[in-house]
Amino acid sequence: MDDYALSVETADAELPPALAEYAAHLLRRAYIRANRLAPDFGDGRGEGAAGARDFQILDALTAPAAYSQQDLGERLGINRTTMVKLIDRLERAGQVTRARNPGDRRSYVLALTDDGRSAVKAMEPAMAAGDERLTAALDPAERARLDTLLGTLLARTPAADGVFRTGSLIAQSHHFVRRRIEDALTDVGLQARHFGALTVLADDACSQQLLARRLGISEQAILQIVDDLESAGRVVRERDPADRRRYALRLTDAGRTALATARRAVEAAEADMGRTLGTEGRAELKALLTKLLRADV
């Protein structure tokens, strides 16, 4: 689970216009929705694949590429400690094997076993039903086009059955793009979550609760974001003139300066996506994700 503290209650909040211009934000919101609509296979405490995240690991390993444990964790947005526990469990169940990486003896290459492929096949109907709900607003041609664009972005080919799995593609694309956004923001001293908050506050001062809703995250998650920005002098809390019992968050001059620099970095990172998909492909991706997110599911 990513550190935006995904919230079911806010997953379908209205898209802020300023952030809706960024494919990275649309992918994040689609990822939140995909998690909400993913099937529940159980508590995941048994042996073998038992949840949507397990399915994403096994599904990723159906690709021809060879992944180390670390590489796959980064691709799926799973931290190292959690990834070790997940792979340990899948290995004990005989669904995944680890082998020394001949190119780097300090790391292991993961491979799917026959039992692992059988687990993917068994879980596929439920995952496919979740994908159907996720893409309910798209017609078959639009869904196929979305899958193709995401597959191109990730350099993925369809699964062995010739089918792309939309939820898995969205999850991997979200983490793929987010890593590039985070890298682009490093020199600015911000993270993607800070950029989103600054972008929303640039339009209008608002309460902490309203900011959480506009970003589509929980109120618990917004606390750390606001604390970070306030400590850096980029946001201040002031009495809300409309309700003196509450505080409104406002961007400072330092915050606006940081946001201007961050925008250039993010836009450059998004332009890289355009080089992969083409200008028209990037525009198509944004339009399809926007349509997907506006569906009432």
mmCIF file of C-alpha atoms in Angstrom:
data_model
loop_
_atom_site.group_PDB
_atom_site.id
_atom_site.type_symbol
_atom_site.label_atom_id
_atom_site.label_comp_id
_atom_site.label_asym_id
_atom_site.label_seq_id
_atom_site.Cartn_x
_atom_site.Cartn_y
_atom_site.Cartn_z
ATOM 1 C CA MET A 1 0.000 0.000 0.000
ATOM 2 C CA ASP A 2 1.487 3.389 -0.889
ATOM 3 C CA ASP A 3 2.105 6.086 1.699
ATOM 4 C CA TYR A 4 -0.823 8.230 0.654
ATOM 5 C CA ALA A 5 -2.818 6.097 3.118
ATOM 6 C CA LEU A 6 -5.445 5.060 0.612
ATOM 7 C CA SER A 7 -8.921 5.823 1.844
ATOM 8 C CA VAL A 8 -12.092 4.137 0.591
ATOM 9 C CA GLU A 9 -14.127 7.094 1.796
ATOM 10 C CA THR A 10 -12.233 9.614 -0.337
ATOM 11 C CA ALA A 11 -11.299 7.394 -3.271
ATOM 12 C CA ASP A 12 -13.968 8.827 -5.544
ATOM 13 C CA ALA A 13 -13.675 12.490 -4.551
ATOM 14 C CA GLU A 14 -14.044 14.992 -7.360
ATOM 15 C CA LEU A 15 -10.842 15.575 -9.323
ATOM 16 C CA PRO A 16 -9.252 18.971 -8.596
ATOM 17 C CA PRO A 17 -8.981 20.742 -11.998
ATOM 18 C CA ALA A 18 -5.353 21.768 -11.416
ATOM 19 C CA LEU A 19 -4.285 18.172 -10.739
ATOM 20 C CA ALA A 20 -6.505 16.619 -13.404
ATOM 21 C CA GLU A 21 -4.046 17.995 -15.963
ATOM 22 C CA TYR A 22 -1.393 15.515 -14.806
ATOM 23 C CA ALA A 23 -1.418 11.897 -15.964
ATOM 24 C CA ALA A 24 0.469 10.993 -12.771
ATOM 25 C CA HIS A 25 -2.408 12.179 -10.572
ATOM 26 C CA LEU A 26 -5.005 10.456 -12.742
ATOM 27 C CA LEU A 27 -3.051 7.204 -12.445
ATOM 28 C CA ARG A 28 -2.873 7.563 -8.667
ATOM 29 C CA ARG A 29 -6.612 8.074 -8.392
ATOM 30 C CA ALA A 30 -7.260 5.151 -10.750
ATOM 31 C CA TYR A 31 -4.935 3.040 -8.578
ATOM 32 C CA ILE A 32 -6.944 3.952 -5.468
ATOM 33 C CA ARG A 33 -10.165 2.979 -7.219
ATOM 34 C CA ALA A 34 -8.660 -0.274 -8.509
ATOM 35 C CA ASN A 35 -7.712 -1.197 -4.941
ATOM 36 C CA ARG A 36 -11.226 -0.454 -3.737
ATOM 37 C CA LEU A 37 -12.778 -2.637 -6.433
ATOM 38 C CA ALA A 38 -10.277 -5.500 -6.185
ATOM 39 C CA PRO A 39 -11.772 -8.785 -4.918
ATOM 40 C CA ASP A 40 -11.142 -9.941 -1.368
ATOM 41 C CA PHE A 41 -9.636 -13.425 -1.386
ATOM 42 C CA GLY A 42 -9.242 -13.639 2.391
ATOM 43 C CA ASP A 43 -6.941 -12.279 5.082
ATOM 44 C CA GLY A 44 -3.706 -13.364 3.381
ATOM 45 C CA ARG A 45 -2.357 -15.144 6.470
ATOM 46 C CA GLY A 46 -2.393 -18.596 4.927
ATOM 47 C CA GLU A 47 0.100 -20.093 2.530
ATOM 48 C CA GLY A 48 0.137 -19.067 -1.096
ATOM 49 C CA ALA A 49 -1.586 -16.312 -3.013
ATOM 50 C CA ALA A 50 -4.490 -14.915 -1.005
ATOM 51 C CA GLY A 51 -5.110 -11.356 -2.149
ATOM 52 C CA ALA A 52 -4.990 -8.814 -4.953
ATOM 53 C CA ARG A 53 -1.416 -7.847 -4.094
ATOM 54 C CA ASP A 54 -0.308 -11.476 -4.283
ATOM 55 C CA PHE A 55 -2.017 -11.688 -7.661
ATOM 56 C CA GLN A 56 -0.118 -8.614 -8.881
ATOM 57 C CA ILE A 57 3.189 -10.227 -7.877
ATOM 58 C CA LEU A 58 2.390 -13.496 -9.644
ATOM 59 C CA ASP A 59 0.919 -11.687 -12.644
ATOM 60 C CA ALA A 60 4.033 -9.532 -13.035
ATOM 61 C CA LEU A 61 6.148 -12.693 -13.032
ATOM 62 C CA THR A 62 4.221 -14.041 -16.033
ATOM 63 C CA ALA A 63 6.086 -11.464 -18.141
ATOM 64 C CA PRO A 64 9.222 -12.605 -19.990
ATOM 65 C CA ALA A 65 11.391 -10.149 -18.024
ATOM 66 C CA ALA A 66 13.434 -11.492 -15.093
ATOM 67 C CA TYR A 67 12.868 -9.520 -11.887
ATOM 68 C CA SER A 68 14.908 -9.404 -8.739
ATOM 69 C CA GLN A 69 12.946 -9.206 -5.505
ATOM 70 C CA GLN A 70 13.954 -5.554 -5.112
ATOM 71 C CA ASP A 71 13.093 -4.606 -8.697
ATOM 72 C CA LEU A 72 9.670 -6.222 -8.488
ATOM 73 C CA GLY A 73 8.970 -4.553 -5.140
ATOM 74 C CA GLU A 74 9.803 -1.164 -6.613
ATOM 75 C CA ARG A 75 7.675 -1.860 -9.674
ATOM 76 C CA LEU A 76 4.676 -2.736 -7.498
ATOM 77 C CA GLY A 77 5.257 -0.104 -4.815
ATOM 78 C CA ILE A 78 5.869 -2.675 -2.063
ATOM 79 C CA ASN A 79 8.527 -1.846 0.536
ATOM 80 C CA ARG A 80 11.456 -4.201 0.998
ATOM 81 C CA THR A 81 10.422 -5.678 4.366
ATOM 82 C CA THR A 82 6.886 -6.445 3.192
ATOM 83 C CA MET A 83 8.159 -7.841 -0.099
ATOM 84 C CA VAL A 84 10.438 -10.307 1.681
ATOM 85 C CA LYS A 85 7.509 -11.599 3.747
ATOM 86 C CA LEU A 86 5.257 -11.913 0.701
ATOM 87 C CA ILE A 87 7.849 -13.786 -1.376
ATOM 88 C CA ASP A 88 8.708 -16.016 1.594
ATOM 89 C CA ARG A 89 5.049 -17.043 1.816
ATOM 90 C CA LEU A 90 4.675 -17.588 -1.931
ATOM 91 C CA GLU A 91 7.906 -19.583 -1.998
ATOM 92 C CA ARG A 92 6.769 -21.830 0.872
ATOM 93 C CA ALA A 93 3.599 -22.493 -1.109
ATOM 94 C CA GLY A 94 5.679 -23.527 -4.122
ATOM 95 C CA GLN A 95 4.299 -20.720 -6.298
ATOM 96 C CA VAL A 96 7.546 -18.731 -6.669
ATOM 97 C CA THR A 97 11.220 -19.692 -6.669
ATOM 98 C CA ARG A 98 14.282 -17.620 -5.829
ATOM 99 C CA ALA A 99 17.598 -18.174 -7.620
ATOM 100 C CA ARG A 100 20.888 -16.292 -7.381
ATOM 101 C CA ASN A 101 21.133 -13.597 -10.007
ATOM 102 C CA PRO A 102 24.112 -14.551 -12.205
ATOM 103 C CA GLY A 103 24.630 -10.864 -12.973
ATOM 104 C CA ASP A 104 24.610 -9.855 -9.285
ATOM 105 C CA ARG A 105 25.277 -12.569 -6.726
ATOM 106 C CA ARG A 106 23.903 -10.350 -3.949
ATOM 107 C CA SER A 107 20.383 -10.482 -5.355
ATOM 108 C CA TYR A 108 17.858 -13.137 -6.298
ATOM 109 C CA VAL A 109 15.875 -13.591 -9.495
ATOM 110 C CA LEU A 110 12.249 -14.590 -9.039
ATOM 111 C CA ALA A 111 10.473 -17.121 -11.227
ATOM 112 C CA LEU A 112 6.908 -18.366 -11.378
ATOM 113 C CA THR A 113 6.347 -22.099 -10.900
ATOM 114 C CA ASP A 114 3.612 -24.226 -12.456
ATOM 115 C CA ASP A 115 1.706 -23.906 -9.172
ATOM 116 C CA GLY A 116 2.117 -20.149 -9.399
ATOM 117 C CA ARG A 117 0.675 -20.120 -12.907
ATOM 118 C CA SER A 118 -2.220 -22.241 -11.676
ATOM 119 C CA ALA A 119 -2.851 -19.721 -8.881
ATOM 120 C CA VAL A 120 -2.951 -16.876 -11.420
ATOM 121 C CA LYS A 121 -5.448 -18.840 -13.495
ATOM 122 C CA ALA A 122 -7.619 -19.610 -10.456
ATOM 123 C CA MET A 123 -7.701 -15.972 -9.308
ATOM 124 C CA GLU A 124 -8.181 -14.535 -12.782
ATOM 125 C CA PRO A 125 -12.028 -14.727 -12.942
ATOM 126 C CA ALA A 126 -12.426 -12.661 -9.768
ATOM 127 C CA MET A 127 -9.741 -10.189 -10.863
ATOM 128 C CA ALA A 128 -11.386 -9.934 -14.288
ATOM 129 C CA ALA A 129 -14.721 -9.127 -12.622
ATOM 130 C CA GLY A 130 -13.005 -6.348 -10.665
ATOM 131 C CA ASP A 131 -11.531 -5.016 -13.903
ATOM 132 C CA GLU A 132 -14.995 -5.020 -15.469
ATOM 133 C CA ARG A 133 -16.302 -2.818 -12.666
ATOM 134 C CA LEU A 134 -13.227 -0.603 -12.804
ATOM 135 C CA THR A 135 -13.616 0.036 -16.532
ATOM 136 C CA ALA A 136 -17.426 0.133 -16.605
ATOM 137 C CA ALA A 137 -17.421 3.640 -18.114
ATOM 138 C CA LEU A 138 -15.288 2.562 -21.086
ATOM 139 C CA ASP A 139 -16.533 0.744 -24.146
ATOM 140 C CA PRO A 140 -14.542 -2.336 -25.273
ATOM 141 C CA ALA A 141 -12.450 -0.357 -27.778
ATOM 142 C CA GLU A 142 -11.607 2.293 -25.164
ATOM 143 C CA ARG A 143 -10.642 -0.302 -22.588
ATOM 144 C CA ALA A 144 -8.443 -2.092 -25.122
ATOM 145 C CA ARG A 145 -6.798 1.213 -25.995
ATOM 146 C CA LEU A 146 -6.198 2.031 -22.306
ATOM 147 C CA ASP A 147 -4.605 -1.385 -21.783
ATOM 148 C CA THR A 148 -2.402 -0.899 -24.847
ATOM 149 C CA LEU A 149 -1.221 2.548 -23.713
ATOM 150 C CA LEU A 150 -0.416 1.310 -20.206
ATOM 151 C CA GLY A 151 1.315 -1.761 -21.623
ATOM 152 C CA THR A 152 3.417 0.492 -23.867
ATOM 153 C CA LEU A 153 4.310 2.717 -20.928
ATOM 154 C CA LEU A 154 5.516 -0.319 -18.980
ATOM 155 C CA ALA A 155 6.977 -2.150 -21.980
ATOM 156 C CA ARG A 156 4.616 -5.004 -21.083
ATOM 157 C CA THR A 157 3.099 -7.543 -23.448
ATOM 158 C CA PRO A 158 -0.261 -9.243 -22.852
ATOM 159 C CA ALA A 159 -0.423 -12.279 -20.592
ATOM 160 C CA ALA A 160 -0.091 -15.753 -22.035
ATOM 161 C CA ASP A 161 -3.835 -15.817 -22.697
ATOM 162 C CA GLY A 162 -3.489 -12.676 -24.828
ATOM 163 C CA VAL A 163 -5.290 -10.515 -22.266
ATOM 164 C CA PHE A 164 -4.077 -7.423 -20.444
ATOM 165 C CA ARG A 165 -5.168 -7.123 -16.802
ATOM 166 C CA THR A 166 -6.239 -3.512 -16.396
ATOM 167 C CA GLY A 167 -6.062 -3.273 -12.598
ATOM 168 C CA SER A 168 -2.529 -4.688 -12.519
ATOM 169 C CA LEU A 169 -1.453 -2.393 -15.349
ATOM 170 C CA ILE A 170 -2.841 0.649 -13.532
ATOM 171 C CA ALA A 171 -1.080 -0.330 -10.282
ATOM 172 C CA GLN A 172 2.266 -0.844 -12.022
ATOM 173 C CA SER A 173 1.893 2.305 -14.124
ATOM 174 C CA HIS A 174 1.075 4.372 -11.041
ATOM 175 C CA HIS A 175 4.224 3.237 -9.245
ATOM 176 C CA PHE A 176 6.335 3.514 -12.418
ATOM 177 C CA VAL A 177 5.300 7.132 -13.027
ATOM 178 C CA ARG A 178 5.361 8.074 -9.362
ATOM 179 C CA ARG A 179 9.006 7.004 -9.010
ATOM 180 C CA ARG A 180 9.889 9.330 -11.867
ATOM 181 C CA ILE A 181 7.932 12.187 -10.321
ATOM 182 C CA GLU A 182 9.624 11.601 -6.965
ATOM 183 C CA ASP A 183 13.042 11.599 -8.648
ATOM 184 C CA ALA A 184 12.192 14.836 -10.466
ATOM 185 C CA LEU A 185 11.162 16.513 -7.201
ATOM 186 C CA THR A 186 14.214 15.454 -5.190
ATOM 187 C CA ASP A 187 16.198 18.609 -5.981
ATOM 188 C CA VAL A 188 13.197 20.748 -5.021
ATOM 189 C CA GLY A 189 13.006 19.139 -1.586
ATOM 190 C CA LEU A 190 9.439 17.958 -2.125
ATOM 191 C CA GLN A 191 7.613 14.690 -2.625
ATOM 192 C CA ALA A 192 4.702 13.961 -4.938
ATOM 193 C CA ARG A 193 2.239 14.203 -2.041
ATOM 194 C CA HIS A 194 3.555 17.697 -1.176
ATOM 195 C CA PHE A 195 3.231 18.777 -4.800
ATOM 196 C CA GLY A 196 -0.420 17.744 -4.861
ATOM 197 C CA ALA A 197 -1.228 19.707 -1.700
ATOM 198 C CA LEU A 198 0.589 22.839 -2.903
ATOM 199 C CA THR A 199 -1.154 22.641 -6.272
ATOM 200 C CA VAL A 200 -4.616 22.493 -4.693
ATOM 201 C CA LEU A 201 -3.844 25.271 -2.189
ATOM 202 C CA ALA A 202 -2.552 27.516 -4.973
ATOM 203 C CA ASP A 203 -6.137 27.865 -6.207
ATOM 204 C CA ASP A 204 -7.686 28.696 -2.847
ATOM 205 C CA ALA A 205 -7.049 28.505 0.886
ATOM 206 C CA CYS A 206 -9.040 25.710 2.499
ATOM 207 C CA SER A 207 -9.373 23.665 5.662
ATOM 208 C CA GLN A 208 -7.249 20.616 6.303
ATOM 209 C CA GLN A 209 -10.341 18.406 6.014
ATOM 210 C CA LEU A 210 -11.320 19.897 2.665
ATOM 211 C CA LEU A 211 -7.754 19.547 1.376
ATOM 212 C CA ALA A 212 -7.839 15.830 2.251
ATOM 213 C CA ARG A 213 -11.092 15.398 0.315
ATOM 214 C CA ARG A 214 -9.798 17.286 -2.706
ATOM 215 C CA LEU A 215 -6.673 15.136 -2.798
ATOM 216 C CA GLY A 216 -8.644 11.932 -2.320
ATOM 217 C CA ILE A 217 -6.749 10.840 0.804
ATOM 218 C CA SER A 218 -7.649 10.275 4.438
ATOM 219 C CA GLU A 219 -7.541 13.026 7.057
ATOM 220 C CA GLN A 220 -4.904 10.992 8.881
ATOM 221 C CA ALA A 221 -2.664 11.065 5.812
ATOM 222 C CA ILE A 222 -3.040 14.815 5.344
ATOM 223 C CA LEU A 223 -1.680 15.550 8.842
ATOM 224 C CA GLN A 224 1.907 14.605 7.944
ATOM 225 C CA ILE A 225 1.760 16.406 4.604
ATOM 226 C CA VAL A 226 0.596 19.659 6.199
ATOM 227 C CA ASP A 227 3.120 19.338 9.040
ATOM 228 C CA ASP A 228 5.926 18.921 6.494
ATOM 229 C CA LEU A 229 4.852 21.964 4.492
ATOM 230 C CA GLU A 230 4.292 24.103 7.564
ATOM 231 C CA SER A 231 7.694 23.199 9.008
ATOM 232 C CA ALA A 232 9.317 24.238 5.717
ATOM 233 C CA GLY A 233 7.491 27.584 5.771
ATOM 234 C CA ARG A 234 5.499 26.779 2.630
ATOM 235 C CA VAL A 235 2.065 26.700 4.262
ATOM 236 C CA VAL A 236 0.555 28.581 7.200
ATOM 237 C CA ARG A 237 -2.551 27.893 9.269
ATOM 238 C CA GLU A 238 -4.838 30.884 9.731
ATOM 239 C CA ARG A 239 -8.276 31.338 11.249
ATOM 240 C CA ASP A 240 -10.949 30.623 8.659
ATOM 241 C CA PRO A 241 -12.919 33.881 8.266
ATOM 242 C CA ALA A 242 -16.010 31.818 7.387
ATOM 243 C CA ASP A 243 -15.756 29.753 10.578
ATOM 244 C CA ARG A 244 -13.599 31.116 13.423
ATOM 245 C CA ARG A 245 -13.553 27.697 15.080
ATOM 246 C CA ARG A 246 -11.502 26.273 12.222
ATOM 247 C CA TYR A 247 -8.208 26.967 10.502
ATOM 248 C CA ALA A 248 -7.625 27.504 6.804
ATOM 249 C CA LEU A 249 -4.374 26.531 5.096
ATOM 250 C CA ARG A 250 -2.748 29.156 2.906
ATOM 251 C CA LEU A 251 0.304 29.047 0.649
ATOM 252 C CA THR A 252 3.155 31.358 1.618
ATOM 253 C CA ASP A 253 5.430 33.154 -0.853
ATOM 254 C CA ALA A 254 7.987 30.403 -0.211
ATOM 255 C CA GLY A 255 5.319 27.837 -0.997
ATOM 256 C CA ARG A 256 4.440 29.489 -4.299
ATOM 257 C CA THR A 257 8.109 29.671 -5.255
ATOM 258 C CA ALA A 258 8.596 25.986 -4.421
ATOM 259 C CA LEU A 259 5.457 25.084 -6.375
ATOM 260 C CA ALA A 260 6.616 26.977 -9.475
ATOM 261 C CA THR A 261 9.920 25.083 -9.430
ATOM 262 C CA ALA A 262 8.174 21.784 -8.735
ATOM 263 C CA ARG A 263 5.755 22.290 -11.621
ATOM 264 C CA ARG A 264 8.615 22.582 -14.062
ATOM 265 C CA ALA A 265 10.144 19.372 -12.708
ATOM 266 C CA VAL A 266 6.844 17.463 -12.838
ATOM 267 C CA GLU A 267 5.989 18.722 -16.310
ATOM 268 C CA ALA A 268 9.405 17.602 -17.542
ATOM 269 C CA ALA A 269 8.810 14.148 -16.047
ATOM 270 C CA GLU A 270 5.390 13.990 -17.707
ATOM 271 C CA ALA A 271 6.961 15.037 -21.010
ATOM 272 C CA ASP A 272 9.108 11.902 -20.765
ATOM 273 C CA MET A 273 5.863 9.936 -20.737
ATOM 274 C CA GLY A 274 4.949 11.725 -23.948
ATOM 275 C CA ARG A 275 8.156 10.547 -25.547
ATOM 276 C CA THR A 276 7.153 6.964 -24.768
ATOM 277 C CA LEU A 277 3.513 7.217 -25.789
ATOM 278 C CA GLY A 278 3.678 10.093 -28.238
ATOM 279 C CA THR A 279 1.856 13.390 -27.738
ATOM 280 C CA GLU A 280 -1.449 11.952 -28.933
ATOM 281 C CA GLY A 281 -0.994 8.798 -26.858
ATOM 282 C CA ARG A 282 -0.415 10.797 -23.690
ATOM 283 C CA ALA A 283 -3.530 12.876 -24.368
ATOM 284 C CA GLU A 284 -5.519 9.687 -25.008
ATOM 285 C CA LEU A 285 -4.305 8.176 -21.744
ATOM 286 C CA LYS A 286 -5.425 11.236 -19.775
ATOM 287 C CA ALA A 287 -8.827 11.297 -21.492
ATOM 288 C CA LEU A 288 -9.449 7.582 -20.869
ATOM 289 C CA LEU A 289 -8.390 7.763 -17.218
ATOM 290 C CA THR A 290 -10.588 10.827 -16.686
ATOM 291 C CA LYS A 291 -13.580 9.006 -18.166
ATOM 292 C CA LEU A 292 -12.856 5.934 -16.044
ATOM 293 C CA LEU A 293 -12.702 8.047 -12.872
ATOM 294 C CA ARG A 294 -15.931 9.906 -13.566
ATOM 295 C CA ALA A 295 -17.983 6.708 -13.558
ATOM 296 C CA ASP A 296 -20.196 6.108 -10.557
ATOM 297 C CA VAL A 297 -19.159 2.677 -9.251
#
